[in-house]
PDB file of C-alpha atoms in Angstrom:
ATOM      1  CA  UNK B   1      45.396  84.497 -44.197  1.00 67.00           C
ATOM      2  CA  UNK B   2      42.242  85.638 -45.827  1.00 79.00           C
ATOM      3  CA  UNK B   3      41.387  89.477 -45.287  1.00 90.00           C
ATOM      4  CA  UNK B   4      37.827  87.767 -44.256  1.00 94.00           C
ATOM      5  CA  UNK B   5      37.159  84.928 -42.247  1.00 94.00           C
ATOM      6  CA  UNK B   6      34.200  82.774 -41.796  1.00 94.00           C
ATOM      7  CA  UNK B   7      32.992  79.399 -40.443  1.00 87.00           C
ATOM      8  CA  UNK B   8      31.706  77.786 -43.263  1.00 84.00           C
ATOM      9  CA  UNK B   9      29.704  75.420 -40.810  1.00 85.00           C
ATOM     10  CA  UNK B  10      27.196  73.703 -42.071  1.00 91.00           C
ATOM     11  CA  UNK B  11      25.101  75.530 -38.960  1.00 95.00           C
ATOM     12  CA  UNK B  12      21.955  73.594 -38.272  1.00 97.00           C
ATOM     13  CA  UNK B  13      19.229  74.661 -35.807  1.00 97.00           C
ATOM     14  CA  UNK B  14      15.429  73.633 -35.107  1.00 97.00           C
ATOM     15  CA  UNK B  15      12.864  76.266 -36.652  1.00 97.00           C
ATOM     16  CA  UNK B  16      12.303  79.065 -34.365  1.00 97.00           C
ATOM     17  CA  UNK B  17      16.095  79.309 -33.169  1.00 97.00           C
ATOM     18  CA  UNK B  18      18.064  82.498 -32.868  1.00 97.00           C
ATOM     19  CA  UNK B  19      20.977  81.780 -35.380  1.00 97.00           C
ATOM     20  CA  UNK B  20      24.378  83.740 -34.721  1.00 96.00           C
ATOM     21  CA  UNK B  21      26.617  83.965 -38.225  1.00 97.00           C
ATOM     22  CA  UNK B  22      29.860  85.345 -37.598  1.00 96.00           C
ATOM     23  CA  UNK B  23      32.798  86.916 -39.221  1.00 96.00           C
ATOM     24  CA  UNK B  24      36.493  88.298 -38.615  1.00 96.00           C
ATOM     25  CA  UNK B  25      38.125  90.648 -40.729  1.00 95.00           C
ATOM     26  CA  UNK B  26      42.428  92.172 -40.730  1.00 93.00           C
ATOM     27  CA  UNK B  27      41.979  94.701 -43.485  1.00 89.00           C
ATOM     28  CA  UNK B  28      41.815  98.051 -41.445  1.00 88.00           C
ATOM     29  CA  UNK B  29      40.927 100.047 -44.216  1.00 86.00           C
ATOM     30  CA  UNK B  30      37.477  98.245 -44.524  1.00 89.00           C
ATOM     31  CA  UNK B  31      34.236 100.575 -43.983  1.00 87.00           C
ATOM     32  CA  UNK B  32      31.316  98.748 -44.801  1.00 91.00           C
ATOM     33  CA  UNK B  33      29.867  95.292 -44.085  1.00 94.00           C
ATOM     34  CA  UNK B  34      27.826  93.271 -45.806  1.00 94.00           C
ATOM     35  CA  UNK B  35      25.652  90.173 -45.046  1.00 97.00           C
ATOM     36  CA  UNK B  36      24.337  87.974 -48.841  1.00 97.00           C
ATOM     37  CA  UNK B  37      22.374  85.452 -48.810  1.00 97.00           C
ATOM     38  CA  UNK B  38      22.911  82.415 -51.146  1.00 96.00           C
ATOM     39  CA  UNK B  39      20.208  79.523 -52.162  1.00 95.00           C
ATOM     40  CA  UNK B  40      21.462  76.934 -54.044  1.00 91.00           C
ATOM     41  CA  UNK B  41      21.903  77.199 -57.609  1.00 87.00           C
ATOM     42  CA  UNK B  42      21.559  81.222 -57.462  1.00 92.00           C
ATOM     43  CA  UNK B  43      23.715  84.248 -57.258  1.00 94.00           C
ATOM     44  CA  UNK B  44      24.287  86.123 -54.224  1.00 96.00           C
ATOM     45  CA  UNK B  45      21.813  88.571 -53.212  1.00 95.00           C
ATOM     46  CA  UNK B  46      22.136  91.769 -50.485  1.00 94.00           C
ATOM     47  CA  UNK B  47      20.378  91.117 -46.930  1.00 95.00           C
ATOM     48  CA  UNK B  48      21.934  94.071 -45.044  1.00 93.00           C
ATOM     49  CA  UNK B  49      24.678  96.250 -45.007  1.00 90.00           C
ATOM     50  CA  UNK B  50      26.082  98.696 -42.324  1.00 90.00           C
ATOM     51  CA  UNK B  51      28.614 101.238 -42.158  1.00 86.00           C
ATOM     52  CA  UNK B  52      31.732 101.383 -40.181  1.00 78.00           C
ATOM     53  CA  UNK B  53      30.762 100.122 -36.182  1.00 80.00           C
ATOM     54  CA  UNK B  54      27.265  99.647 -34.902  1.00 85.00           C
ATOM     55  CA  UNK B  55      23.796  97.985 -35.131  1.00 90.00           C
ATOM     56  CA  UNK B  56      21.423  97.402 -37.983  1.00 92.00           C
ATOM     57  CA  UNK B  57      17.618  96.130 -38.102  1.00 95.00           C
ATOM     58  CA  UNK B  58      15.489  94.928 -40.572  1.00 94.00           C
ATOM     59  CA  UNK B  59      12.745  92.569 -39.538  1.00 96.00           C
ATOM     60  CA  UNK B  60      14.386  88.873 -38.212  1.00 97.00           C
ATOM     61  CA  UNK B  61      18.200  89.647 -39.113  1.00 97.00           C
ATOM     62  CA  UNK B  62      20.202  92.006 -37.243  1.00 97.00           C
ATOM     63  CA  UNK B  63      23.708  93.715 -38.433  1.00 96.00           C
ATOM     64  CA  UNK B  64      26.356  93.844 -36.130  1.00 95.00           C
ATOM     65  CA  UNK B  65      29.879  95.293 -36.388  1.00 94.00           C
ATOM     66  CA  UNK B  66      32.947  95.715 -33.430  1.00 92.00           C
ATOM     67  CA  UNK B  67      35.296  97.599 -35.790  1.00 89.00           C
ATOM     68  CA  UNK B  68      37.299  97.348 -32.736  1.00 91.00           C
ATOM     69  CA  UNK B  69      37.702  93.637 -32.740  1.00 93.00           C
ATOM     70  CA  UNK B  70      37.357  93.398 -35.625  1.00 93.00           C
ATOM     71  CA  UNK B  71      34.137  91.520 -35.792  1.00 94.00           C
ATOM     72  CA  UNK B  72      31.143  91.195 -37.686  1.00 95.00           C
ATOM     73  CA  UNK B  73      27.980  89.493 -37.058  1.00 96.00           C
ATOM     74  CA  UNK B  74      24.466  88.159 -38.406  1.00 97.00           C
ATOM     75  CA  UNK B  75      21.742  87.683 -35.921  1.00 97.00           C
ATOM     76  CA  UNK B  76      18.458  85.834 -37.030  1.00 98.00           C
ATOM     77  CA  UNK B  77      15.665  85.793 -34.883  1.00 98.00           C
ATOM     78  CA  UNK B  78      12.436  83.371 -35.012  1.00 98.00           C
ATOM     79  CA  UNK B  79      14.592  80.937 -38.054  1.00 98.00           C
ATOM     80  CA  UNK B  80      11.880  79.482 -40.675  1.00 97.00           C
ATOM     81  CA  UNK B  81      13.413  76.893 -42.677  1.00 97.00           C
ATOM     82  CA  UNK B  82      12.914  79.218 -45.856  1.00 96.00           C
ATOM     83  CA  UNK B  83      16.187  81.141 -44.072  1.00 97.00           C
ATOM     84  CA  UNK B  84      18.290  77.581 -45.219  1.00 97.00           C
ATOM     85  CA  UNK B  85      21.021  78.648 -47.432  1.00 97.00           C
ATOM     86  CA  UNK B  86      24.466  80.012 -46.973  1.00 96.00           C
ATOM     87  CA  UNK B  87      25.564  83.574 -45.842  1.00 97.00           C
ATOM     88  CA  UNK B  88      28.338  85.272 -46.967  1.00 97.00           C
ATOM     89  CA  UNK B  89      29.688  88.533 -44.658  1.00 96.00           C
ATOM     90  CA  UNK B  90      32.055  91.018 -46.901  1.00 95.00           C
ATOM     91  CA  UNK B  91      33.604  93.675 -46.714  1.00 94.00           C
ATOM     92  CA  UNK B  92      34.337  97.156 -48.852  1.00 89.00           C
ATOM     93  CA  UNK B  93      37.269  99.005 -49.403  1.00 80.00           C
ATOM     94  CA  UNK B  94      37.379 101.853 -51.520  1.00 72.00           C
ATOM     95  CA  UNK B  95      35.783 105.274 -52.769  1.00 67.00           C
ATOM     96  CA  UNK B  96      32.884 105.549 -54.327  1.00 63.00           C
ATOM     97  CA  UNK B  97      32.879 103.817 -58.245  1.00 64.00           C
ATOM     98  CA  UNK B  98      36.398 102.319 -57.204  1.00 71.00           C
ATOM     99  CA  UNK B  99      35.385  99.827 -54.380  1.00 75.00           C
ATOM    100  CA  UNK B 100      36.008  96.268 -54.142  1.00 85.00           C
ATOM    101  CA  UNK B 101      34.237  94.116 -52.117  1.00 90.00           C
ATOM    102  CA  UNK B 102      35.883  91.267 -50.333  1.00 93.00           C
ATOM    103  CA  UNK B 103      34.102  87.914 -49.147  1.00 95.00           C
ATOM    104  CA  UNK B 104      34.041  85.501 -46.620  1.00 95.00           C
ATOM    105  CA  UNK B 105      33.872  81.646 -47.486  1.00 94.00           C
ATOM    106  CA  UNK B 106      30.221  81.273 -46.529  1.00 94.00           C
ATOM    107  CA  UNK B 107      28.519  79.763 -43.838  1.00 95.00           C
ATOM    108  CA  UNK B 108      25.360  77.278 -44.841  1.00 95.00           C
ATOM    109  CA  UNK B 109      22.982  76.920 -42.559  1.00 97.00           C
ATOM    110  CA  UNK B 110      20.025  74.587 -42.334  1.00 97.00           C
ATOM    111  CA  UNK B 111      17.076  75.635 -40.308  1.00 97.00           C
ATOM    112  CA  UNK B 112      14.760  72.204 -39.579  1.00 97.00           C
ATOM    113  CA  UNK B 113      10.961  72.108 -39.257  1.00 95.00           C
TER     114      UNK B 113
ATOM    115  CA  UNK Y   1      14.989  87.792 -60.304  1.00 86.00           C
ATOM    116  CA  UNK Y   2      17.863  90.465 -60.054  1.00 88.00           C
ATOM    117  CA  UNK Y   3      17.548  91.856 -63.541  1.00 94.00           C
ATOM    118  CA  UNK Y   4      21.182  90.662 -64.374  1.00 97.00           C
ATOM    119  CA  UNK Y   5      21.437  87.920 -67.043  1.00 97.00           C
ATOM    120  CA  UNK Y   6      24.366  85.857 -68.120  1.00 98.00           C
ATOM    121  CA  UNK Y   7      24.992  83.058 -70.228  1.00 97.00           C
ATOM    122  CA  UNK Y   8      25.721  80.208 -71.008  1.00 97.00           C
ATOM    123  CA  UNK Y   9      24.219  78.398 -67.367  1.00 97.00           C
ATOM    124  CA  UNK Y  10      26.565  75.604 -68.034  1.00 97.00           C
ATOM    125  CA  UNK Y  11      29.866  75.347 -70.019  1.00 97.00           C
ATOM    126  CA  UNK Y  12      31.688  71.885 -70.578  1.00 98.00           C
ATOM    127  CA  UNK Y  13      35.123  72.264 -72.022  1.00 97.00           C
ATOM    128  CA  UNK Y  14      38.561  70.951 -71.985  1.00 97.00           C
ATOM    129  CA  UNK Y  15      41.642  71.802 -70.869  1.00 98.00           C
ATOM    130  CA  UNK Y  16      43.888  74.411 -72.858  1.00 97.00           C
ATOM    131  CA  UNK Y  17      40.689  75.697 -74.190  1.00 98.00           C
ATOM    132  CA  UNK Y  18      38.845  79.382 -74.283  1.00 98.00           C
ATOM    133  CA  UNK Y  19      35.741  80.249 -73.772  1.00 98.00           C
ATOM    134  CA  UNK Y  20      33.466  83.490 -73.592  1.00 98.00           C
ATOM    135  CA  UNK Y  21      31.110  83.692 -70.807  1.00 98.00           C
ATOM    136  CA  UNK Y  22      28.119  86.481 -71.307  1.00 98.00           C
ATOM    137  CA  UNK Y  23      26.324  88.983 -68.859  1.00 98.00           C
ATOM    138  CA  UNK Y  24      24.064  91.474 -69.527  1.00 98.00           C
ATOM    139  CA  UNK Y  25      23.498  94.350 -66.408  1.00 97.00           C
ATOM    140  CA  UNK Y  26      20.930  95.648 -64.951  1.00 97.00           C
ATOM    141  CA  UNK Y  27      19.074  97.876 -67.302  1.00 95.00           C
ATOM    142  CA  UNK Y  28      20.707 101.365 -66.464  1.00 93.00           C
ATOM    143  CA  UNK Y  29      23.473 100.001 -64.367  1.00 95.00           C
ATOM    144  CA  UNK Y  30      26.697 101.369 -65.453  1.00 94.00           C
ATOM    145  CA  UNK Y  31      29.328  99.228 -63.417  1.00 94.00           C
ATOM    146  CA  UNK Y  32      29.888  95.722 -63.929  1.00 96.00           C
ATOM    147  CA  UNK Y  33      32.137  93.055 -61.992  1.00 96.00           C
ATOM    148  CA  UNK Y  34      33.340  89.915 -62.111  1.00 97.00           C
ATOM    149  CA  UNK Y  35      33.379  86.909 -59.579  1.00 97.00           C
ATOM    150  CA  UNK Y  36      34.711  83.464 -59.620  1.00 97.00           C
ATOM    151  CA  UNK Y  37      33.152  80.787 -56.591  1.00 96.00           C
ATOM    152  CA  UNK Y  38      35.013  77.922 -56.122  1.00 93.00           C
ATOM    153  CA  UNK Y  39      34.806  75.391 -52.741  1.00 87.00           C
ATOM    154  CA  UNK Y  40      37.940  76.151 -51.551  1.00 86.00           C
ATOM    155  CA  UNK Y  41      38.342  79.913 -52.193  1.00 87.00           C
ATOM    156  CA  UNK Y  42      34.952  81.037 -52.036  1.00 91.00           C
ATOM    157  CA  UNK Y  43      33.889  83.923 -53.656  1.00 94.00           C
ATOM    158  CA  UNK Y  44      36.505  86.322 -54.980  1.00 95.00           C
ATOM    159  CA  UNK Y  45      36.371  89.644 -56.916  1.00 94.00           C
ATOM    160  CA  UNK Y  46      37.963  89.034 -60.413  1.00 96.00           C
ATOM    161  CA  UNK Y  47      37.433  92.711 -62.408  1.00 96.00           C
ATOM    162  CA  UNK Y  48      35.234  95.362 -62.448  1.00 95.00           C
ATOM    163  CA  UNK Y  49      34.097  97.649 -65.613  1.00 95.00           C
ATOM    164  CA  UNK Y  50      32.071 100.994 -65.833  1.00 94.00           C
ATOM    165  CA  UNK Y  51      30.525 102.454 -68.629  1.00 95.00           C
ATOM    166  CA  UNK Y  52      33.015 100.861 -70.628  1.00 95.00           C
ATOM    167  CA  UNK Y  53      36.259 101.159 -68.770  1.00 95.00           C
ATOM    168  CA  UNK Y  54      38.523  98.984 -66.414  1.00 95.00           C
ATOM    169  CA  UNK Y  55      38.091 100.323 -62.815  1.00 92.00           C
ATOM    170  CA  UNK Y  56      39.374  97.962 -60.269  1.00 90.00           C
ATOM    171  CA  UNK Y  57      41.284  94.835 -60.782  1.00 92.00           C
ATOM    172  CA  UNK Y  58      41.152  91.374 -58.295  1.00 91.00           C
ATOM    173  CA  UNK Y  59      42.726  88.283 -58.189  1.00 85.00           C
ATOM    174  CA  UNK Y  60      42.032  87.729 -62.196  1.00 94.00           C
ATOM    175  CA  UNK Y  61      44.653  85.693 -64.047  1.00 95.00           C
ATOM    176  CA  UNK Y  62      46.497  86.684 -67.035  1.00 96.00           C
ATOM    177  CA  UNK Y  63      44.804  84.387 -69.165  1.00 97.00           C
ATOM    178  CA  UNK Y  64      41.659  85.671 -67.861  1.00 97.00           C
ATOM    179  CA  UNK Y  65      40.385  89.133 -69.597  1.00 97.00           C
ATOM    180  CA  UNK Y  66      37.304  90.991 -69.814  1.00 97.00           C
ATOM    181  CA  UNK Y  67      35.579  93.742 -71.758  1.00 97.00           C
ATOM    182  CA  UNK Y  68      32.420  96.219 -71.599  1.00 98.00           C
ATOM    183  CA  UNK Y  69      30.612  96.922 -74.353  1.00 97.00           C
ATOM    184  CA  UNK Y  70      28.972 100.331 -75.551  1.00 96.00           C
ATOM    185  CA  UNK Y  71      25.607  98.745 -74.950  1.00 96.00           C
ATOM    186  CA  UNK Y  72      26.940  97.927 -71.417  1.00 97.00           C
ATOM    187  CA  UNK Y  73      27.209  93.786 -72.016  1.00 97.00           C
ATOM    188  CA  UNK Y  74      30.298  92.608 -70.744  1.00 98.00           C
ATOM    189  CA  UNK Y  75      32.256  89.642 -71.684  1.00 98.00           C
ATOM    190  CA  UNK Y  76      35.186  87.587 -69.466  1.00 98.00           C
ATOM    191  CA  UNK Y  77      37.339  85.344 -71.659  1.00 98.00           C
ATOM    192  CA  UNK Y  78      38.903  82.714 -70.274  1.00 98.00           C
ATOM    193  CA  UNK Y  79      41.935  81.219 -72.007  1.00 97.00           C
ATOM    194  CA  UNK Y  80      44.642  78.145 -71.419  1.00 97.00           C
ATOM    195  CA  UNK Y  81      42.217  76.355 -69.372  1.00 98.00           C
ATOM    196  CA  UNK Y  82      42.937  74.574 -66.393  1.00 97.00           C
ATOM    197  CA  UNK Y  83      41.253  71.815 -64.122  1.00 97.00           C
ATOM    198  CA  UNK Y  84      41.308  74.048 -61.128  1.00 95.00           C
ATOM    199  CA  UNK Y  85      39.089  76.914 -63.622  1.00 97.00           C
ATOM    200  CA  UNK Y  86      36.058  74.908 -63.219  1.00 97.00           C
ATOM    201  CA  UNK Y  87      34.060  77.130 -60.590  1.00 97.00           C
ATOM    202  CA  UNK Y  88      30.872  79.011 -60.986  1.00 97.00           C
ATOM    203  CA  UNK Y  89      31.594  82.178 -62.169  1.00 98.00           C
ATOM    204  CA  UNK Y  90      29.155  85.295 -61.339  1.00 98.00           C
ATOM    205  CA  UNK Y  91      28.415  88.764 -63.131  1.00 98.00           C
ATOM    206  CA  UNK Y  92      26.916  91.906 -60.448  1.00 96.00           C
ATOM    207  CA  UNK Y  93      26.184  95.105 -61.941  1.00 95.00           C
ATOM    208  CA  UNK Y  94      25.135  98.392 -59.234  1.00 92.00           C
ATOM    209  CA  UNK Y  95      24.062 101.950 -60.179  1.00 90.00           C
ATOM    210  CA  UNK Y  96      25.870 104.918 -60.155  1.00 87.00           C
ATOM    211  CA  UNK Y  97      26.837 105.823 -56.471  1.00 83.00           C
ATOM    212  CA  UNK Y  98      25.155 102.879 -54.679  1.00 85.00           C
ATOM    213  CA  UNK Y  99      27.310  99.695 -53.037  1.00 83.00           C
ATOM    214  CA  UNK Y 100      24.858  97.549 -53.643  1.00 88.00           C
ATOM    215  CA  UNK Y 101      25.510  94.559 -56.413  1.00 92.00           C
ATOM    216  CA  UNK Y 102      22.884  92.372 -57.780  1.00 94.00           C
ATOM    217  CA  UNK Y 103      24.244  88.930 -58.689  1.00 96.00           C
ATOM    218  CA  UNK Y 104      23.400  86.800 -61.540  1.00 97.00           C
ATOM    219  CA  UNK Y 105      22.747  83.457 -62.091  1.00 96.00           C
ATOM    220  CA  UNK Y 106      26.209  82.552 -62.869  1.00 97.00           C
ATOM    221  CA  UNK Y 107      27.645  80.631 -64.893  1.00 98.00           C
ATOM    222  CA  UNK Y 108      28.855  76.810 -64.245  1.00 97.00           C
ATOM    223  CA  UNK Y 109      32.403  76.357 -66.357  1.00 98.00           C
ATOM    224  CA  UNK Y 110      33.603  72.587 -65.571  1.00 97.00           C
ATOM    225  CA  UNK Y 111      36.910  72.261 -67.303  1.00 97.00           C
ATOM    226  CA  UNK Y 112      37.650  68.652 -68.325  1.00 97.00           C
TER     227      UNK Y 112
END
């Protein structure tokens, strides 16, 4: 079983939709989540990340960790079709300077005009 | 544009070779790591280097290696190649004290 799992999808919704991404994790020691972003043909790039459980805003996309379940979550409101690629949740484990970060599979999603 | 540059974009070789794939941080970025992407494991941590020195060690095979430079370039070798190699393989570099990695381009290795 991978430490982090994810729905690769692919996820498609109408532009305008409120798009849930989703994530589970088993690695206790985990203390900070991560949402990427991923268009084709590039390398990963940070959305969001939040520490331990809680909420996080920034504009359409919303951070959302249940440390108790064990859950993580990516909520995007008002989806533009610009927002079609594939989202990767991970985790990190480790001090400062000696962390690893551990992904999810990826979930693409395609957001229609 | 994350400021993170590695080369080649696309490698062609064949099995049992080696190759040297290039990446060149983020200019003052003192940690670099490795990643390989591949369909059916997704992205996974290989190696990371700062300022020089091993720091924290993936899934990286033993006929995988890598190396920082004094001017901060690193360099993963790849050796014995196998069919199931071919993946994309990605270079992040972050600053002192901050979690956050920026990605390169990566680079496309299709082992024939």
């Amino acid at each position: 079983q991978k430490e982090v799992e994810q729905d690769p999808g692919p996820l498609s919704v109408p532009e305008g939709a409120i798009v849930s991404l989703n994530c589970t994790y088993s690695n206790s020691a985990f203390q900070y989540f991560m949402w990427y972003r991923q268009y084709s043909r590039k390398g990963p790039e940070l959305l969001m990340y939040t520490y331990s459980s809680g909420n996080k805003e920034d504009g359409r996309f919303t951070a959302q960790v249940d440390k108790s379940s064990k859950y993580i979550s990516l909520f995007i409101r008002d989806s533009q079709p610009s927002d079609s690629a594939t989202y990767l949740c991970a985790a990190l484990s480790g001090v400062s300077g000696y962390s690893t970060l551990t992904f999810g599979k990826g979930t693409m999603l395609l957001v229609s005009p | 544009d994350s400021g993170v540059t590695q080369t080649p974009k696309h490698l062609i070789t064949a099995t049992g070779q080696r190759v040297t794939l290039r990446c060149s941080p983020r200019s003052g970025d003192l940690s670099v790591y490795w990643y390989q992407q591949s369909l059916d494991q997704g992205l996974q941590f290989l190696i990371q280097y700062y300022n020089g020195e091993e720091r924290a060690k993936g899934n990286i095979l033993e006929r995988f290696s890598a190396q920082q430079f004094p001017d901060l370039h690193s360099e993963l070798n790849l050796s014995s190649l196998e069919l199931g190699d071919s993946a994309l393989y990605f270079c992040a570099s972050s600053a002192t004290g901050t979690l956050q990695q920026y990605f390169g381009p990566g680079t496309r290795l299709t082992v024939t």
